[in-house]
Coordinates of N, CA, C and O in Angstrom, one line a residue:
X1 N 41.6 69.7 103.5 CA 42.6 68.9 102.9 C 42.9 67.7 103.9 O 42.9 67.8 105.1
X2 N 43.2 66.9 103.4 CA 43.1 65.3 104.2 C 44.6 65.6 104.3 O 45.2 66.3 103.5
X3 N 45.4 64.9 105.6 CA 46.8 64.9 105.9 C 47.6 66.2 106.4 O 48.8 66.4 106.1
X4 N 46.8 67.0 107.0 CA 47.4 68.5 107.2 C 47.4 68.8 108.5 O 46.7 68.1 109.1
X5 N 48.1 69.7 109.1 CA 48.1 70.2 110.6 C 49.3 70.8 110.6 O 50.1 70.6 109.7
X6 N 49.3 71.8 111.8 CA 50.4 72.8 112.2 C 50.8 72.3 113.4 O 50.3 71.5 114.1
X7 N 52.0 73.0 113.8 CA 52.5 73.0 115.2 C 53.0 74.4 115.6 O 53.9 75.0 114.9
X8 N 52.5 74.8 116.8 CA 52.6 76.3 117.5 C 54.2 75.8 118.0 O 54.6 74.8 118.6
X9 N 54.8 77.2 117.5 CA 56.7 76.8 118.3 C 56.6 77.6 119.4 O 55.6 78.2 119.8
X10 N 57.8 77.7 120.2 CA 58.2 78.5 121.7 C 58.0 80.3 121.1 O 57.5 81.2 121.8
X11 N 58.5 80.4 120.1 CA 58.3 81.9 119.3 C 57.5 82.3 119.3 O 57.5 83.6 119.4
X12 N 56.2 81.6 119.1 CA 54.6 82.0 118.1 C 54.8 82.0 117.0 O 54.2 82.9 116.4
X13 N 55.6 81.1 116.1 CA 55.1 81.1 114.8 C 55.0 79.8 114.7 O 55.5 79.0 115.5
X14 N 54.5 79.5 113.8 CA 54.2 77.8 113.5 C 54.8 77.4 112.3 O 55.4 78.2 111.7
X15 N 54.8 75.9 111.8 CA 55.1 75.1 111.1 C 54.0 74.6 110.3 O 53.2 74.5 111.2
X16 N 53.4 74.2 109.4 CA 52.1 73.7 108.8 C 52.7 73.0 108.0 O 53.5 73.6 107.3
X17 N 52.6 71.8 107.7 CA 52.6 70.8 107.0 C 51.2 70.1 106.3 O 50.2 69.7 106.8
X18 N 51.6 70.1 104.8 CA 50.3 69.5 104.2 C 50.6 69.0 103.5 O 51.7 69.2 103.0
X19 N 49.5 67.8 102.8 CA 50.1 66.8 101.8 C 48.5 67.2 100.8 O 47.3 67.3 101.1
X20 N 49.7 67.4 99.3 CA 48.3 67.7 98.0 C 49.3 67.1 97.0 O 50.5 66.7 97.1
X21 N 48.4 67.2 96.1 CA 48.5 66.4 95.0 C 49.6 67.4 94.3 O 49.5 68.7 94.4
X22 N 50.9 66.5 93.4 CA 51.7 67.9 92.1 C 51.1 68.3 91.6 O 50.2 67.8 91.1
X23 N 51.4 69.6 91.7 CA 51.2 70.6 90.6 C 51.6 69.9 89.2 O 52.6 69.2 89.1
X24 N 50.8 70.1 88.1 CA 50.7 69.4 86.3 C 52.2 70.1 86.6 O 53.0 69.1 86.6
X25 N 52.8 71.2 86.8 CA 53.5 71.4 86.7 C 55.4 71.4 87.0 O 56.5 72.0 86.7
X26 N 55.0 70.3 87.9 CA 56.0 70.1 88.9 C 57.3 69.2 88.3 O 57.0 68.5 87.3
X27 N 58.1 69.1 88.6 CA 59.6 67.8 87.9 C 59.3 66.8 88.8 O 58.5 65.9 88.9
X28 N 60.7 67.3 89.9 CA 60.6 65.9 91.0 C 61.0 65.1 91.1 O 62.2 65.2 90.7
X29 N 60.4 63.7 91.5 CA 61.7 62.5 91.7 C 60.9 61.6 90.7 O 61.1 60.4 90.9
X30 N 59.9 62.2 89.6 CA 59.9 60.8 88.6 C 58.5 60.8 89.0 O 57.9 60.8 88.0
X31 N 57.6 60.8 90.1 CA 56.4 60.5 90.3 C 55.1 61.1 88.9 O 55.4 62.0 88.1
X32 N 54.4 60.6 88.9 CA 53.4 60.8 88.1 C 52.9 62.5 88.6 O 53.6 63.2 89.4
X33 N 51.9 62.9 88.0 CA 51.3 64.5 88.1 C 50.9 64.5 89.7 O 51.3 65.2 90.6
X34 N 49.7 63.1 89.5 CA 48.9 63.3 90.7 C 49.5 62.7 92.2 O 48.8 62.4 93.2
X35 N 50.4 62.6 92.1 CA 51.2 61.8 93.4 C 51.2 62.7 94.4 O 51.3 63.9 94.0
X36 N 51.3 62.3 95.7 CA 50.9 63.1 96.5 C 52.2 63.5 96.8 O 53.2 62.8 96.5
X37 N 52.2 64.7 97.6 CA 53.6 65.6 98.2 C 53.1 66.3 99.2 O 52.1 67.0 99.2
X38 N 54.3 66.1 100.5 CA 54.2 66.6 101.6 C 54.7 68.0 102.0 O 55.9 68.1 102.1
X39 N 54.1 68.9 102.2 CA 54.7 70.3 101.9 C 54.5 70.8 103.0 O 53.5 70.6 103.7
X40 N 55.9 71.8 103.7 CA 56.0 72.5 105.2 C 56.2 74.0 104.4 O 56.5 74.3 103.2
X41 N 55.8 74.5 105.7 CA 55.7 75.8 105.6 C 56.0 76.3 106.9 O 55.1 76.0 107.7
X42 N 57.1 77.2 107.5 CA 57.3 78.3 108.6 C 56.8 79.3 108.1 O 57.4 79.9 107.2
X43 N 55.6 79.7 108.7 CA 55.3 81.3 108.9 C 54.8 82.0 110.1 O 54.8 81.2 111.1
X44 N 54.5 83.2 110.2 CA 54.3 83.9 112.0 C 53.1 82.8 112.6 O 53.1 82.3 113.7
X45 N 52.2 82.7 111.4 CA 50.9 82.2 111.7 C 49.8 81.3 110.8 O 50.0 81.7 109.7
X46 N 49.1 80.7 110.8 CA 48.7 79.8 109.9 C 48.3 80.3 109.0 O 48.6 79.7 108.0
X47 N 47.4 81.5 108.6 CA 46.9 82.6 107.9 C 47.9 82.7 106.6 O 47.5 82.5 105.4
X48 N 49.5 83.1 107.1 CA 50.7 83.6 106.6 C 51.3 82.4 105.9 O 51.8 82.5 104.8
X49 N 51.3 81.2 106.7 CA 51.6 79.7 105.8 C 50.8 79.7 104.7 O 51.4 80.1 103.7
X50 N 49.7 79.3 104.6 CA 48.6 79.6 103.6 C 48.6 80.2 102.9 O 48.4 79.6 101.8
X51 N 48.8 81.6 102.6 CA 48.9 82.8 101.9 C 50.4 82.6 101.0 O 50.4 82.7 99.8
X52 N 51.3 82.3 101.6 CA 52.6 82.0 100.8 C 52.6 80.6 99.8 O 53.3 80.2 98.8
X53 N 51.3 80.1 100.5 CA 51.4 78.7 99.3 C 50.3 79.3 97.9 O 50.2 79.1 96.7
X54 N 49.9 79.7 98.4 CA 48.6 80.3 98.1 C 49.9 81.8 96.6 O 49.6 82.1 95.5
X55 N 50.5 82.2 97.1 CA 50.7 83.5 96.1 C 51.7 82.4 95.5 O 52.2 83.2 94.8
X56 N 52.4 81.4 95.2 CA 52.7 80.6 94.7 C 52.1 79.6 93.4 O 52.7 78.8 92.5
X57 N 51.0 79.9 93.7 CA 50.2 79.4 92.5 C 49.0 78.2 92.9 O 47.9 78.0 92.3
X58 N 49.5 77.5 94.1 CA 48.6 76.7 94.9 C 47.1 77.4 95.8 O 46.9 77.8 96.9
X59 N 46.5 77.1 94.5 CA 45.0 78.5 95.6 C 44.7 77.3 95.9 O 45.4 77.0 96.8
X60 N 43.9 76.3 95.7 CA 42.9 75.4 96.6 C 43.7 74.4 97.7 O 43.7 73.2 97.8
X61 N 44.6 75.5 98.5 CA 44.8 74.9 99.7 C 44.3 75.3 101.1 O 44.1 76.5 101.3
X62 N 44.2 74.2 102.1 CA 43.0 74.9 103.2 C 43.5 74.1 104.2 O 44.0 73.0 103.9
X63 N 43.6 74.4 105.3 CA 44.0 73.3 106.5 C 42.6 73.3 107.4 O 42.3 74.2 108.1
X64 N 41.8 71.8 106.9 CA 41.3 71.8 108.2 C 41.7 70.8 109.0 O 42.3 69.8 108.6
X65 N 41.4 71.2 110.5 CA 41.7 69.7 111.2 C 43.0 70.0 111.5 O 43.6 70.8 110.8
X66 N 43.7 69.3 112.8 CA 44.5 69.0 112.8 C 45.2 67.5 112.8 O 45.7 67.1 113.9
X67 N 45.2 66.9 111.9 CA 44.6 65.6 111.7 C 46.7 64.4 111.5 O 47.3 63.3 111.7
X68 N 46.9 65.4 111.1 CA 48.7 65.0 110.6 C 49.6 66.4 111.2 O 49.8 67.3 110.4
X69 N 49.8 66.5 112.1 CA 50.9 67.4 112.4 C 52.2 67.3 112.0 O 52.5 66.2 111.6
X70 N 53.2 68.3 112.1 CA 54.2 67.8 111.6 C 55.2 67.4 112.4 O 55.3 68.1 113.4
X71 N 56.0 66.4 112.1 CA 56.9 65.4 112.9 C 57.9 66.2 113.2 O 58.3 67.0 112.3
X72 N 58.6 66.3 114.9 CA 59.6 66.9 114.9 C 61.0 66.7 113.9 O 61.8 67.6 113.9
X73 N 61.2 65.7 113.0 CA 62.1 66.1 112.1 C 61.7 66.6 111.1 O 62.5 67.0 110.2
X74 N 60.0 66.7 110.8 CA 60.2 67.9 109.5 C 60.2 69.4 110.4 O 61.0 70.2 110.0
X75 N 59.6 69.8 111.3 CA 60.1 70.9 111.9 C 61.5 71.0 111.7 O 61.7 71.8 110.7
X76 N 62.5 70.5 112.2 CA 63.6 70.5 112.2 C 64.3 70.7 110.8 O 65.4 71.3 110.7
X77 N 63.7 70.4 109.9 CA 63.9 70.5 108.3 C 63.2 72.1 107.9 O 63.9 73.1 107.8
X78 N 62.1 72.2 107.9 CA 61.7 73.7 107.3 C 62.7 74.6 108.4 O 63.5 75.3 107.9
X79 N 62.8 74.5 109.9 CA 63.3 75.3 110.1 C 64.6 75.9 110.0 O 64.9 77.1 110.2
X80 N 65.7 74.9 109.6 CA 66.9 74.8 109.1 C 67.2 74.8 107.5 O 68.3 74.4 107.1
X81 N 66.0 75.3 106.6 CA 66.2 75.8 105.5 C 66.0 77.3 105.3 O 65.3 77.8 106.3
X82 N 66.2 78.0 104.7 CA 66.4 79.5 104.3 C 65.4 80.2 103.7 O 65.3 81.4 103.6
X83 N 64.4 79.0 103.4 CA 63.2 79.9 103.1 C 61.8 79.5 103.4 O 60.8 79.9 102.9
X84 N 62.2 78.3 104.4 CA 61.2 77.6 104.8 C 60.2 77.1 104.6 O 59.2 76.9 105.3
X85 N 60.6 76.6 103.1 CA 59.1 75.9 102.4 C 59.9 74.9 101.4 O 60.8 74.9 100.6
X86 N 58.9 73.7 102.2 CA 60.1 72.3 101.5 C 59.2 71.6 101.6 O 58.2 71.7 102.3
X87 N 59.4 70.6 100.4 CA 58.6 69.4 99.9 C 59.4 67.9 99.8 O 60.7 67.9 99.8
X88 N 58.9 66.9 99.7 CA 59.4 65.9 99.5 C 57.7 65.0 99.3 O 56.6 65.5 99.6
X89 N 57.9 63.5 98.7 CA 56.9 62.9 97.9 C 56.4 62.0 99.7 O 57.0 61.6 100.7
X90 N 54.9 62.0 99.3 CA 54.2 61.6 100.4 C 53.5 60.1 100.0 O 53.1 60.1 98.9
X91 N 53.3 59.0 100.5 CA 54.1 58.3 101.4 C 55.4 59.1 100.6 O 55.4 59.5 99.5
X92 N 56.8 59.2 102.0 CA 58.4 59.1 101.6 C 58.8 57.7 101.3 O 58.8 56.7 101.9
X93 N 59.1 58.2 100.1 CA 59.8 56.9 99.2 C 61.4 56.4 100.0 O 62.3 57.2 99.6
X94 N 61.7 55.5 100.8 CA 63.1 55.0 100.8 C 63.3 55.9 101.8 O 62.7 55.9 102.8
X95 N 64.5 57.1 101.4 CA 65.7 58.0 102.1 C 65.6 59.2 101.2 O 66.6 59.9 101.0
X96 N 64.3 59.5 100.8 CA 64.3 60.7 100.4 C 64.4 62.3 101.2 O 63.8 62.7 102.2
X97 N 65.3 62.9 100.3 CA 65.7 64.5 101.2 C 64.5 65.0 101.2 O 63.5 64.2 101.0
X98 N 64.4 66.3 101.4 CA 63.3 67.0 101.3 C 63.4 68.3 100.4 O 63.5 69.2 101.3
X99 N 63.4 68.7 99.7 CA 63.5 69.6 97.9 C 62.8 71.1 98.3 O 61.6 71.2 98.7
X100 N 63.6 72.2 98.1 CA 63.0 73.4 97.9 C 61.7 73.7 97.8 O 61.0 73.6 98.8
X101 N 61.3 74.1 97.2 CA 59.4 74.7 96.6 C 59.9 74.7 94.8 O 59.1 74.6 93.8
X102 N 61.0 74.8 94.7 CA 61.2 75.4 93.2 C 61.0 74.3 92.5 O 60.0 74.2 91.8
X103 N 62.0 72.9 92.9 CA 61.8 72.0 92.2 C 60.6 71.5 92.3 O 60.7 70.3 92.1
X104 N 59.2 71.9 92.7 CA 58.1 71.4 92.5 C 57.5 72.2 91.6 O 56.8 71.7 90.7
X105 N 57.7 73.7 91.9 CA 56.8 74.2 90.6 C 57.4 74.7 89.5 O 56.9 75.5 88.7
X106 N 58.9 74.1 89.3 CA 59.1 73.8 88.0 C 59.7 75.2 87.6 O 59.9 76.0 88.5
X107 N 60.0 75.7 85.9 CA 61.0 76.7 85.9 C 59.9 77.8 85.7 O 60.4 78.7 85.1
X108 N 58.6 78.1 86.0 CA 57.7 79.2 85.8 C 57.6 79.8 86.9 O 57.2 80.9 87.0
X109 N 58.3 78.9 88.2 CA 58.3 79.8 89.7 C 57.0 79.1 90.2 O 56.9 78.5 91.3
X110 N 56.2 79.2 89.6 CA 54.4 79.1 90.1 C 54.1 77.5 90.3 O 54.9 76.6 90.5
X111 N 52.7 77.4 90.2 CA 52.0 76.1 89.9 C 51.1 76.8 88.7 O 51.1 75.9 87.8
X112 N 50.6 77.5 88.2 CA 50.4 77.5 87.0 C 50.6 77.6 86.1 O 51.9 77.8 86.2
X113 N 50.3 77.6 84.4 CA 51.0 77.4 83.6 C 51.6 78.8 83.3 O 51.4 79.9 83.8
X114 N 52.8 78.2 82.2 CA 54.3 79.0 81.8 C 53.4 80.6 81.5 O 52.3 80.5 81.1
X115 N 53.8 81.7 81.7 CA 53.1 82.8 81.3 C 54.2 83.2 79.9 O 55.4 82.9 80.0
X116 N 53.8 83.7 78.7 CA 54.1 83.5 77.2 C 55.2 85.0 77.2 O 54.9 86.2 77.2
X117 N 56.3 84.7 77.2 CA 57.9 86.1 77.1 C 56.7 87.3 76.1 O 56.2 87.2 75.0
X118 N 56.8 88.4 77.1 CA 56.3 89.8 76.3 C 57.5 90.5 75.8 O 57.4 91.6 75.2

């Protein structure tokens, strides 16, 4: 994935930041499907970042490289949210915040499509 990298904290867990394309499924601030979004993740370990984006509905994500690490203020952002997985639109438009995980994958929870009420 082009634009990705982690940062090891004083804890041992890391931060991983990556930038992919919306999910078909995503709302957001108005951007088109394929616009890129910058996405953090705290977990113990990069394995565990991955895996959470990954049971989310985003399988074709991969960090190689550390090529874009993430800026001490988005550290400061995943780690001062509650569940530590936040997005905002990549380039950052203006003064934009940085948005949950929800409002990217929309009201299904996932990135894939709506599963049909049993």
């Amino acid at each position: 994935m082009a634009g990705g990298g982690f940062c090891r904290l004083p804890n041992g867990t890391v931060v991983v930041a990556l930038t992919l394309t919306r999910p078909c499924g995503g709302t957001g601030t108005g951007a088109g499907p394929d616009a890129p979004v910058r996405v953090l993740v705290h977990a113990a370990n990069r394995a565990r970042a991955l895996t959470r984006l990954r049971n989310l509905g985003l399988r074709a994500v991969y960090l190689r490289g550390n090529d874009r690490p993430p800026t001490p203020d988005e550290i400061t952002a995943v780690l001062h949210h509650p569940d530590g997985l936040l997005w905002r639109a990549a380039p950052q438009a203006g003064q934009e915040l940085w948005h949950p995980i929800r409002a990217l994958l929309g009201p299904a929870g996932h990135a894939g499509p709506a599963r049909p009420a049993a």
